PDB file of C-alpha atoms in Angstrom:
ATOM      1  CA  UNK K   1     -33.694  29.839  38.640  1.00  0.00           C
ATOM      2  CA  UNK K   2     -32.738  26.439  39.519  1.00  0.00           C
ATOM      3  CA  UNK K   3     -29.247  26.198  37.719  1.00  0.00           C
ATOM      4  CA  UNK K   4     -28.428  30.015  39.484  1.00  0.00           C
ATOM      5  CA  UNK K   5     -29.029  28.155  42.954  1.00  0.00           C
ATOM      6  CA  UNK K   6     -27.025  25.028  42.108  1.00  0.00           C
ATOM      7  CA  UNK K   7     -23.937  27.905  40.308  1.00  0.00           C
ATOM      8  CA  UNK K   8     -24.475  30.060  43.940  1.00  0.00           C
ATOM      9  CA  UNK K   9     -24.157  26.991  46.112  1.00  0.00           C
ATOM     10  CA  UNK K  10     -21.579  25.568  44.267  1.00  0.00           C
ATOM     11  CA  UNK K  11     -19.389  29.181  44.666  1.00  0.00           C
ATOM     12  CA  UNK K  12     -20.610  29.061  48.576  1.00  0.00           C
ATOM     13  CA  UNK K  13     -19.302  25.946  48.904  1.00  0.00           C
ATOM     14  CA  UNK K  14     -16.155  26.556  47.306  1.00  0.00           C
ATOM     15  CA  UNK K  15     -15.029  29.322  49.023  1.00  0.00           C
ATOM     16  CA  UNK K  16     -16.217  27.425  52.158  1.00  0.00           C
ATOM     17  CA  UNK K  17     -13.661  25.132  51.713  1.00  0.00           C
ATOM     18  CA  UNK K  18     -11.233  27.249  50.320  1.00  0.00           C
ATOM     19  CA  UNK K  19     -11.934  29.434  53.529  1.00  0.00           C
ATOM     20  CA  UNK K  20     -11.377  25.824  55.911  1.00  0.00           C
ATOM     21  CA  UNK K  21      -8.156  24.978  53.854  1.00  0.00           C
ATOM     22  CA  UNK K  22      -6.242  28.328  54.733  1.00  0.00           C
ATOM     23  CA  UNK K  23      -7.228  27.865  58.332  1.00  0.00           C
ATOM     24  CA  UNK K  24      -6.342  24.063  58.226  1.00  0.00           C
ATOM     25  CA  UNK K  25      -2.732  25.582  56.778  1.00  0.00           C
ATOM     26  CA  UNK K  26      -2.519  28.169  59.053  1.00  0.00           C
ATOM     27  CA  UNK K  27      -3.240  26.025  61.850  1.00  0.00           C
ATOM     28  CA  UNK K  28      -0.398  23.204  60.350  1.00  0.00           C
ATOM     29  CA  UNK K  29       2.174  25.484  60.375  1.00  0.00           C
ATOM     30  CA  UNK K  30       1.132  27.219  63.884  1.00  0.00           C
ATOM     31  CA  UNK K  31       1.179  23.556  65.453  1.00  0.00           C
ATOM     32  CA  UNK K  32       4.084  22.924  64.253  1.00  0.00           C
ATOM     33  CA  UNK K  33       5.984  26.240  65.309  1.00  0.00           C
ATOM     34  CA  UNK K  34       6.741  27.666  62.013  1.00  0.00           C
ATOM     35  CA  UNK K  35       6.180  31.033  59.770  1.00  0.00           C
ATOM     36  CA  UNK K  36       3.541  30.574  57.178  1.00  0.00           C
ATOM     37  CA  UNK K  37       5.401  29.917  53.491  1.00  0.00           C
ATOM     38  CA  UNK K  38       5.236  33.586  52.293  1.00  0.00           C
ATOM     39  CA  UNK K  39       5.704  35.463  55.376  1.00  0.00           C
ATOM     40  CA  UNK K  40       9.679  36.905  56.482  1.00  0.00           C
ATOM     41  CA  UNK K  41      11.249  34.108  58.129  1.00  0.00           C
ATOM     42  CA  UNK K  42      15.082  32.593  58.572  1.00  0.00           C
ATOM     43  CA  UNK K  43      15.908  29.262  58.050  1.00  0.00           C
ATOM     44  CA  UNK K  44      18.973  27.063  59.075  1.00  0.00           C
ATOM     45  CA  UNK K  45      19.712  24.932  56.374  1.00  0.00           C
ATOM     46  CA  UNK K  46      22.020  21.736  57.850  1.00  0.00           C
ATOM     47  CA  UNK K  47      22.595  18.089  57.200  1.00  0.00           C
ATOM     48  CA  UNK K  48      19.612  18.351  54.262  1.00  0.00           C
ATOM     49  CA  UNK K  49      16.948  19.788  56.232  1.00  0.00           C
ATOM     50  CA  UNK K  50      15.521  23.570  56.401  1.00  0.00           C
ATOM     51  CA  UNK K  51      14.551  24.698  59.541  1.00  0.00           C
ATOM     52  CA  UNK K  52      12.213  27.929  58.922  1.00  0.00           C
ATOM     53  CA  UNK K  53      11.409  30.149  62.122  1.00  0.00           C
ATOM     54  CA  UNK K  54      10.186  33.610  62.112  1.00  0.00           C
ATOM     55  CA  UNK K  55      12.461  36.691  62.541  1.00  0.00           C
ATOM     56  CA  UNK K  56      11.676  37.531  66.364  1.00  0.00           C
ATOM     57  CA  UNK K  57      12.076  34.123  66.828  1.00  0.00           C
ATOM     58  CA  UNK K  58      15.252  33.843  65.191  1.00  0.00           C
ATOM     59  CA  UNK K  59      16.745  36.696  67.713  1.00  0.00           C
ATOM     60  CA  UNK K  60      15.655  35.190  70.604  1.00  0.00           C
ATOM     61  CA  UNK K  61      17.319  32.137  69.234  1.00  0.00           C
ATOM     62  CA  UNK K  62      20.529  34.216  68.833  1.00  0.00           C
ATOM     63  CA  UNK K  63      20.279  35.387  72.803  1.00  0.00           C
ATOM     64  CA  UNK K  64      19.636  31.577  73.920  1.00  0.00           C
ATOM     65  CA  UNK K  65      22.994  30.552  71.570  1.00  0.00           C
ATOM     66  CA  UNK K  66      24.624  33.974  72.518  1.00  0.00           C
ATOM     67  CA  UNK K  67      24.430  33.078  76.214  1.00  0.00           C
ATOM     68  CA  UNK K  68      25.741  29.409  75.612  1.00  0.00           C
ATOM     69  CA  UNK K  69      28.526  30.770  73.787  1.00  0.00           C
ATOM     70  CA  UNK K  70      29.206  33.544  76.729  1.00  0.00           C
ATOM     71  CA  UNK K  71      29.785  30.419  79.127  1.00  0.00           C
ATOM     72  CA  UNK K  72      31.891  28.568  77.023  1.00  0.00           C
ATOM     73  CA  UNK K  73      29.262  25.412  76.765  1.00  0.00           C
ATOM     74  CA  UNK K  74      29.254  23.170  73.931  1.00  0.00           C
ATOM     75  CA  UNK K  75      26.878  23.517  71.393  1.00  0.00           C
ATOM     76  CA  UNK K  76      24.548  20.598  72.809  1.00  0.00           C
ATOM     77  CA  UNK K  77      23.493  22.952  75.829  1.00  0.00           C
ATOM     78  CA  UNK K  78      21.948  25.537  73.097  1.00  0.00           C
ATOM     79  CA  UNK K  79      20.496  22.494  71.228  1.00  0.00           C
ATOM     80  CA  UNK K  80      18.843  21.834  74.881  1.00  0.00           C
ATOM     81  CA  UNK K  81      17.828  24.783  75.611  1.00  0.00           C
ATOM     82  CA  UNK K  82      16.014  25.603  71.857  1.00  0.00           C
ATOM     83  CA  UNK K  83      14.191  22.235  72.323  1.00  0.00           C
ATOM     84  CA  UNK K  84      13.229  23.368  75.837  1.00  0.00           C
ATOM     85  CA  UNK K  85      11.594  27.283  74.472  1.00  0.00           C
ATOM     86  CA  UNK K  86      10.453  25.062  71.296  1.00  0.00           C
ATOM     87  CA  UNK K  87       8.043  23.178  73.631  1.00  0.00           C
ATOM     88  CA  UNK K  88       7.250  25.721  76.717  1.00  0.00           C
ATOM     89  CA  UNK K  89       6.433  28.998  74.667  1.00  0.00           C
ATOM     90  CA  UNK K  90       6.922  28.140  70.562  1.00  0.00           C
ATOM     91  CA  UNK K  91      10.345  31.020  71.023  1.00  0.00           C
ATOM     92  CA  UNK K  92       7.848  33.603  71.969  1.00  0.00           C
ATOM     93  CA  UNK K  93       8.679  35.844  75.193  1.00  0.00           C
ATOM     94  CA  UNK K  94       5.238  35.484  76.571  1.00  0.00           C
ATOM     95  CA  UNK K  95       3.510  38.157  79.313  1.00  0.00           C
ATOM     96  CA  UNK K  96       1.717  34.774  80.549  1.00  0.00           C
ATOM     97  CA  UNK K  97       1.691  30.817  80.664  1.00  0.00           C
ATOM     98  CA  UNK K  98       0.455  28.093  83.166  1.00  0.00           C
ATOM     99  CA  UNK K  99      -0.053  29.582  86.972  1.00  0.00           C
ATOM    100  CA  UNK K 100       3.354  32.242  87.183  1.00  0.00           C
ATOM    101  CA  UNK K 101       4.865  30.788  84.223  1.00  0.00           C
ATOM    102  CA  UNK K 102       6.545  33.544  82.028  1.00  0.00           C
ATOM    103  CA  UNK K 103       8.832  34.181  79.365  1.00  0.00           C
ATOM    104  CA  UNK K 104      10.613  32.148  76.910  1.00  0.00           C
ATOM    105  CA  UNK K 105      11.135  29.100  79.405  1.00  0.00           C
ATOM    106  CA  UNK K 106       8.001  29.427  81.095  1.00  0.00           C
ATOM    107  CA  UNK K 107       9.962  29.718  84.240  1.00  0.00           C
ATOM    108  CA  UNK K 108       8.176  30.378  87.396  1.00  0.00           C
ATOM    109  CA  UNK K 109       8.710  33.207  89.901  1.00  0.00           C
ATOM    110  CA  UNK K 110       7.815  31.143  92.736  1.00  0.00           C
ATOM    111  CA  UNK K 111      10.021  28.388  91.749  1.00  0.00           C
ATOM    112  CA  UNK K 112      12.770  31.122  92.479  1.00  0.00           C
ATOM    113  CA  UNK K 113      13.930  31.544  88.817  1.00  0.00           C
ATOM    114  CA  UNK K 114      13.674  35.174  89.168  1.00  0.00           C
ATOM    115  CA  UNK K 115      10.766  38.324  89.533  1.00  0.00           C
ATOM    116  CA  UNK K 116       8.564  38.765  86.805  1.00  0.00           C
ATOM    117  CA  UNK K 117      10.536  40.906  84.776  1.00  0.00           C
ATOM    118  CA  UNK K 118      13.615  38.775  85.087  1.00  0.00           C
ATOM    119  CA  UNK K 119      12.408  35.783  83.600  1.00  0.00           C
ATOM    120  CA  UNK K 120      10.754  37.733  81.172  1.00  0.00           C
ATOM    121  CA  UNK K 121      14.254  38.898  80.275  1.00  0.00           C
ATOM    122  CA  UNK K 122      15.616  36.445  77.611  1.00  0.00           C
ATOM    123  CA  UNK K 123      19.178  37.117  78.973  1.00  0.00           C
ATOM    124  CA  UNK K 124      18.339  36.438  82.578  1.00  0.00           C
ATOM    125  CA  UNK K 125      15.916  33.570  81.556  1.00  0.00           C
ATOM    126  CA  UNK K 126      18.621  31.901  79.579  1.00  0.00           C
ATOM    127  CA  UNK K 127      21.392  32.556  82.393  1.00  0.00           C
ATOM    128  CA  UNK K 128      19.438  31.122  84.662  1.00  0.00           C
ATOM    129  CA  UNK K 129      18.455  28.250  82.535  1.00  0.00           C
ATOM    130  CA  UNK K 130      22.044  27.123  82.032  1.00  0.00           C
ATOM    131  CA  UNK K 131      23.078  27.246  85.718  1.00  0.00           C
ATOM    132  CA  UNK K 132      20.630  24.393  85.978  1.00  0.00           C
ATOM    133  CA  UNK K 133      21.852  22.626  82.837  1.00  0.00           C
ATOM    134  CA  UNK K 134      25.147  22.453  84.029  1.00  0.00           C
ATOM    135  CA  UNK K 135      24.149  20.689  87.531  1.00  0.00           C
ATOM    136  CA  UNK K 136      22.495  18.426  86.004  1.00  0.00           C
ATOM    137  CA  UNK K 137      24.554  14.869  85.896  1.00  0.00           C
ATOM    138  CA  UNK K 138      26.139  14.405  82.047  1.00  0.00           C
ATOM    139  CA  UNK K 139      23.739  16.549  80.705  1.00  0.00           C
ATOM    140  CA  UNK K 140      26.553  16.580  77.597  1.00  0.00           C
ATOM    141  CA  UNK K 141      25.285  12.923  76.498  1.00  0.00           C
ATOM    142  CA  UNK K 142      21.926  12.433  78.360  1.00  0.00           C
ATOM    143  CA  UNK K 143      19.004  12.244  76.460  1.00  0.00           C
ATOM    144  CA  UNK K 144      17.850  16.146  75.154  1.00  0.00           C
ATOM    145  CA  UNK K 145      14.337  15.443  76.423  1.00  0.00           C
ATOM    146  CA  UNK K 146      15.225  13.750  79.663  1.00  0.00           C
ATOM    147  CA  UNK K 147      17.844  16.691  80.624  1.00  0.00           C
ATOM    148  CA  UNK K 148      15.270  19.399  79.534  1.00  0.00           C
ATOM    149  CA  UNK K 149      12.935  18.052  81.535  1.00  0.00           C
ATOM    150  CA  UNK K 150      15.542  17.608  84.934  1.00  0.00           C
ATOM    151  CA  UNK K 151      15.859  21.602  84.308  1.00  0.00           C
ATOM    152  CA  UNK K 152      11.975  22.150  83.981  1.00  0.00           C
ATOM    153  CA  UNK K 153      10.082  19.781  85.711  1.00  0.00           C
ATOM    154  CA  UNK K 154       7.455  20.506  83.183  1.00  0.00           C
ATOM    155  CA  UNK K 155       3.849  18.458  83.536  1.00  0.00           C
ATOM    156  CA  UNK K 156       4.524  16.864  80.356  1.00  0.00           C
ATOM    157  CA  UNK K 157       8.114  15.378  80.683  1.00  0.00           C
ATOM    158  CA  UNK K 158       8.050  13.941  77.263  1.00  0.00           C
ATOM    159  CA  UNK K 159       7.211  17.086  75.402  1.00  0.00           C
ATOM    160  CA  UNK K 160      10.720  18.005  74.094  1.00  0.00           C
ATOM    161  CA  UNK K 161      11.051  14.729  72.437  1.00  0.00           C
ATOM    162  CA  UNK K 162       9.749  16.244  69.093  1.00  0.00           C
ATOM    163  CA  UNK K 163      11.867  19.151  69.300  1.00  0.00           C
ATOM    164  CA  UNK K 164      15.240  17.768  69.241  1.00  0.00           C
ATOM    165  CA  UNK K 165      16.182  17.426  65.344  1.00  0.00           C
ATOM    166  CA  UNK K 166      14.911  21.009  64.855  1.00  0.00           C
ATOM    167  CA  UNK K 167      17.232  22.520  67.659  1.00  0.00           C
ATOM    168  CA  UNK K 168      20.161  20.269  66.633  1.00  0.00           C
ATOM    169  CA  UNK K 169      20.069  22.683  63.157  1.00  0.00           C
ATOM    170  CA  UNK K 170      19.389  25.673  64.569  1.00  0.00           C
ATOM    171  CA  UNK K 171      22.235  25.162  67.184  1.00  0.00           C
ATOM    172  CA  UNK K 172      24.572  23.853  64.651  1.00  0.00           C
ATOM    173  CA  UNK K 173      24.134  26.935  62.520  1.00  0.00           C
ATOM    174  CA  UNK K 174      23.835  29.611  64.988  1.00  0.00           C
ATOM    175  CA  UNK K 175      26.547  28.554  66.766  1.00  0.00           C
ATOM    176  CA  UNK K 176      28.730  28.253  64.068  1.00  0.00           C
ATOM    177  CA  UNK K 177      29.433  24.369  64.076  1.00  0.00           C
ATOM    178  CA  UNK K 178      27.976  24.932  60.122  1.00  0.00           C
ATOM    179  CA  UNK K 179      29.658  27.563  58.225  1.00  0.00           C
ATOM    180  CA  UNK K 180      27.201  29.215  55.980  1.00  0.00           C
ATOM    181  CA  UNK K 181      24.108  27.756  56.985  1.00  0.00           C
ATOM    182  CA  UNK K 182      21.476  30.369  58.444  1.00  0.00           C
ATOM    183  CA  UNK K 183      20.094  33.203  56.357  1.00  0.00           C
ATOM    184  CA  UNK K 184      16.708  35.083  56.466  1.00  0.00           C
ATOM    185  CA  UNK K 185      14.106  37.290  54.433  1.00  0.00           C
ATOM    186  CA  UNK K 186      12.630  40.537  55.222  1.00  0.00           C
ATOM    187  CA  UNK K 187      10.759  41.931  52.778  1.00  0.00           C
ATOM    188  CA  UNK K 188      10.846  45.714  55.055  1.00  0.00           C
ATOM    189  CA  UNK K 189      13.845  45.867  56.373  1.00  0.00           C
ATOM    190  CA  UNK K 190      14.353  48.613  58.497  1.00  0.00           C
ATOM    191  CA  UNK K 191      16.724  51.520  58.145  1.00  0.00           C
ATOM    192  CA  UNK K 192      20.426  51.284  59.097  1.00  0.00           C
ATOM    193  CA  UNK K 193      21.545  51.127  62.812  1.00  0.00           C
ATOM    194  CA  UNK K 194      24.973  49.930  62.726  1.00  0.00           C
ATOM    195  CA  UNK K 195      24.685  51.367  66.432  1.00  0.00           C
ATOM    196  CA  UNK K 196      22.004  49.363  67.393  1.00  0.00           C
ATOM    197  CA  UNK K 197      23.787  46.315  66.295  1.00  0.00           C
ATOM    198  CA  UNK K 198      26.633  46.891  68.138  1.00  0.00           C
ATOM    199  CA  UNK K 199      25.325  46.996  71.504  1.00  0.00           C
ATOM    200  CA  UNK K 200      23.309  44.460  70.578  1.00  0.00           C
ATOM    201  CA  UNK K 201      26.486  41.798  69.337  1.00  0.00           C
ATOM    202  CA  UNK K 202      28.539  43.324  72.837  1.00  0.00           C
ATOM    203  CA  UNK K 203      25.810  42.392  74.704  1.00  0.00           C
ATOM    204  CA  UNK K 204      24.975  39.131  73.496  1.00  0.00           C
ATOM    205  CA  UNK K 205      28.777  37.718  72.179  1.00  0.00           C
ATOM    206  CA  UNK K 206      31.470  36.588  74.197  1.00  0.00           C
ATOM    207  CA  UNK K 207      34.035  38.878  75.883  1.00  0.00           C
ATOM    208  CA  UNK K 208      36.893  37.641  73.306  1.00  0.00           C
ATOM    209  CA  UNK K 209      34.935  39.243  70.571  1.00  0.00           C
ATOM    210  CA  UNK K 210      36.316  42.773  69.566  1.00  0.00           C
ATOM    211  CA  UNK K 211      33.526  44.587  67.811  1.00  0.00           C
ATOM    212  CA  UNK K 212      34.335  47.851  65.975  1.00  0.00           C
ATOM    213  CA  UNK K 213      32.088  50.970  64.207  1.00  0.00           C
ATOM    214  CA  UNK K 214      33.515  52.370  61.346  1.00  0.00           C
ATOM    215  CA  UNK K 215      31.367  54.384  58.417  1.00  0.00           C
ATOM    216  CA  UNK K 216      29.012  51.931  56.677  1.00  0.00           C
ATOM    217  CA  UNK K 217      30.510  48.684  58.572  1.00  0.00           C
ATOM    218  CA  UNK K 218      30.373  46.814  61.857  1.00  0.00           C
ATOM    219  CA  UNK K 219      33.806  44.517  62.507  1.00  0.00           C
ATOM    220  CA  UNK K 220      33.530  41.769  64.677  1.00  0.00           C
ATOM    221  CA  UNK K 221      37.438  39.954  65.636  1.00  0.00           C
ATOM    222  CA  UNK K 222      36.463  36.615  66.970  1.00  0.00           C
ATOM    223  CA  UNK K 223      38.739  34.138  69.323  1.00  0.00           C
ATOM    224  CA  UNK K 224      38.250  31.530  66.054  1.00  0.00           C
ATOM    225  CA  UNK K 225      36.864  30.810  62.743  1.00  0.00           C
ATOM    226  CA  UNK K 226      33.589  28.964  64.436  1.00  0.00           C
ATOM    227  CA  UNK K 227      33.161  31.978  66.939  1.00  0.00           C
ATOM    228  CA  UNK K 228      32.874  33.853  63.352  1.00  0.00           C
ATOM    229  CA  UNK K 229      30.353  32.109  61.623  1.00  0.00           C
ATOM    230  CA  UNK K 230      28.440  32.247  64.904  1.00  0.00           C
ATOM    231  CA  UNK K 231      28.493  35.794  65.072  1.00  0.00           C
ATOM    232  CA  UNK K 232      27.694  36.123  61.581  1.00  0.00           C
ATOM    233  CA  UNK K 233      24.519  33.968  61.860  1.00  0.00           C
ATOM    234  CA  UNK K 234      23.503  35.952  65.285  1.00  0.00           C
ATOM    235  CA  UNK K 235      24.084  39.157  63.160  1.00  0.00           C
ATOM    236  CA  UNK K 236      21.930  37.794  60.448  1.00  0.00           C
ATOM    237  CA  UNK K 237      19.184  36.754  63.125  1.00  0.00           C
ATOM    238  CA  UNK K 238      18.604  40.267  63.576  1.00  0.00           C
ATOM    239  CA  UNK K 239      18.810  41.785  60.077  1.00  0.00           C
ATOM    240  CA  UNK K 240      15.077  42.905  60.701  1.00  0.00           C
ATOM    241  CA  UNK K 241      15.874  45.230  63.678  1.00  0.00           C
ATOM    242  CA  UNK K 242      18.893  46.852  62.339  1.00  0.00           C
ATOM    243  CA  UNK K 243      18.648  46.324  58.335  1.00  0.00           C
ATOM    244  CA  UNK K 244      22.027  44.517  57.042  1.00  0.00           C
ATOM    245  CA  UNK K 245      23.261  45.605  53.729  1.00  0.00           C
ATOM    246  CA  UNK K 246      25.742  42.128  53.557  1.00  0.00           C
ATOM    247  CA  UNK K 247      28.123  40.541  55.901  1.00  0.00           C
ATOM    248  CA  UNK K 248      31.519  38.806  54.585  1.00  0.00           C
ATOM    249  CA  UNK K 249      33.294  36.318  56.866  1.00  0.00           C
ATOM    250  CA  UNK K 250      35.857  32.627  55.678  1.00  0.00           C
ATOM    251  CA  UNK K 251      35.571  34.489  51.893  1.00  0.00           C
ATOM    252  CA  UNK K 252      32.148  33.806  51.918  1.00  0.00           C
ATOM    253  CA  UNK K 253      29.507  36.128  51.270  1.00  0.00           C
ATOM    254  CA  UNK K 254      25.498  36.917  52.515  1.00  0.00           C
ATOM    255  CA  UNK K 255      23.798  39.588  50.848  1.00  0.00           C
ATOM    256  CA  UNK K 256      19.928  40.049  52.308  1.00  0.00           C
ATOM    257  CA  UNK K 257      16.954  39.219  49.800  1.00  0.00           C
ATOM    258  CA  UNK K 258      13.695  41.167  49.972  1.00  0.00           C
ATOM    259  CA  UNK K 259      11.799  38.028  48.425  1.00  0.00           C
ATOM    260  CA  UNK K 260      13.197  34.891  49.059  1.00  0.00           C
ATOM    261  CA  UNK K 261      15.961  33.286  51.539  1.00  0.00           C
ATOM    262  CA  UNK K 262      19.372  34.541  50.796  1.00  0.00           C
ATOM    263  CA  UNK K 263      21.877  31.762  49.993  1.00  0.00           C
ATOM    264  CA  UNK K 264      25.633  32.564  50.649  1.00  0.00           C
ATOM    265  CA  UNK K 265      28.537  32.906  47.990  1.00  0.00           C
ATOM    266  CA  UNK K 266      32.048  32.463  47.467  1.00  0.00           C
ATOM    267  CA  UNK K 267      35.097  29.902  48.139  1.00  0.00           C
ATOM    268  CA  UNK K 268      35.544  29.135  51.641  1.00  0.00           C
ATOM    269  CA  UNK K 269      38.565  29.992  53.341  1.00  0.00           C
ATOM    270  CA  UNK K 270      39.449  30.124  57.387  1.00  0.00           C
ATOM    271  CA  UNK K 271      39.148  33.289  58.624  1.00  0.00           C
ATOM    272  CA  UNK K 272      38.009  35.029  61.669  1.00  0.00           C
ATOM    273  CA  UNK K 273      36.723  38.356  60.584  1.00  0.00           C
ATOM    274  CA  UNK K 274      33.506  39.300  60.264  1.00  0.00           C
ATOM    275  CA  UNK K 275      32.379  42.441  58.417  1.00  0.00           C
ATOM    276  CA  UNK K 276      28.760  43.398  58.699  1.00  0.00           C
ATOM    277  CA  UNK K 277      28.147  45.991  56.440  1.00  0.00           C
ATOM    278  CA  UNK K 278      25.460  48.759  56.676  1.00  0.00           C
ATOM    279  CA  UNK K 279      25.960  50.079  53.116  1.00  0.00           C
ATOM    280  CA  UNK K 280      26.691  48.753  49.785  1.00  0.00           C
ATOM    281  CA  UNK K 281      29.598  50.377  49.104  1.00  0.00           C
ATOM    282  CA  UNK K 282      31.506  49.615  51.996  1.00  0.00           C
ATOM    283  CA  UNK K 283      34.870  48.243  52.576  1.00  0.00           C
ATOM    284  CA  UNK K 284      34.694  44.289  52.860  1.00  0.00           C
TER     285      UNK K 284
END
């Protein structure tokens, strides 16, 4: 009887701390504003580091760059304004925050950044994030932290701080600045809505893009090569709301992965045409 207590104790204690490591993991990786390993997620692989984020947070990401890009900022403003949601909300659009804080920037309806369902709005809350940005003095070379806080005002100015590398990558690929540098997994991607993505791209890329429909394939003309890869990343972004079968752009290649993070192929080449296609068999 005595060695079945010590074997059952042992096994209780064992899956004890089994039990306390997967929290302590979950927990890590919660902290520190990323999907667990084996989860879908999209990463932005630049200057050898991978940045992993979930899917939903990888489209708001692509509204936050999309609205950078609308206004014609550089791509510091969208490595601002990541590092800002990074800290306020973790990228999540949240229904609730400190006092009337809402949304992705935690902005405040009484602070006049909008009604409740405005800054709940990730278009409106990033619109209205950048019209600060820009007033405040050379927020091109400031300090990220010290011109995210001048937007905010937040209670803890030095919050961004830890922020800033991740945003640089995410900016840098979403934007386009790296060619070929943000993918994603689903492992259920939904069915094809070509549709869907379209109104989605016209709404969120800039008014020199010239998106077009055509059976199996979305075509995106952009104003230049970068304005491509951006689109091509924000397309990507949002392969698990409207289920990408590939997208070609500069001769490279993407072609979604059910199990692990798709890496691109091909020779680069310039090139300002991006093809999103819907089916396999479409036209490249």
């Amino acid at each position: 009887m005595a060695t079945i207590r010590r074997v059952l104790i042992a096994l209780v204690v064992t899956a004890l701390l089994m039990g306390a490591a997967v929290i302590g993991v979950a927990l890590w990786f919660t902290w520190n504003k990323e999907p667990l390993p084996l989860s879908d997620q999209c990463a932005a692989d630049v200057a050898d580091l991978t940045v992993s984020v979930t899917p939903e947070q990888a489209h708001y990401l692509s509204i936050i760059v999309g609205v950078a890009t609308q206004r014609d900022l550089a791509p510091r403003a969208s490595t601002i304004a990541i590092a800002t949601v990074y800290q306020e909300s973790g990228i999540r659009n949240l229904d609730y925050g400190d006092r009337d804080s809402l949304g992705l920037f935690q902005q405040r309806p009484s602070q006049g950044w909008g009604t409740d369902e405005q800054v709940q709005d990730p278009y409106h809350a990033s619109e209205r994030f950048y019209e600060t940005l820009v007033t405040i003095p050379d927020w091109r070379n400031g300090d990220v932290n010290d011109v995210a806080q001048a937007v905010q005002r937040s209670g803890h100015p030095n919050g961004y701080a830890k922020h800033v590398e991740n945003s640089r990558r995410l900016a840098s690929a979403l934007t386009g600045e790296t060619p070929a540098s943000f993918s994603c997994r689903v492992s259920t991607p939904p069915a094809a809505d070509p549709a869907g993505l379209v109104a989605f791209l016209e709404r969120t890329l800039p008014a020199s893009a010239t998106i077009t429909q055509s059976p199996g394939a979305v075509t995106i003309e952009a104003a230049s090569s970068k304005l491509a890869w951006s689109a091509a990343s924000v397309a990507i972004a949002n392969h698990h709301r409207y289920g990408l079968a590939g997208v070609d752009v500069g001769g490279r290649t993407w072609t979604p992965s059910t199990t692990e993070i798709a890496r691109w192929s091909g020779e680069p080449t310039s090139g300002s045409t991006v093809v999103v296609r819907f089916e396999a068999g479409a036209p490249r």
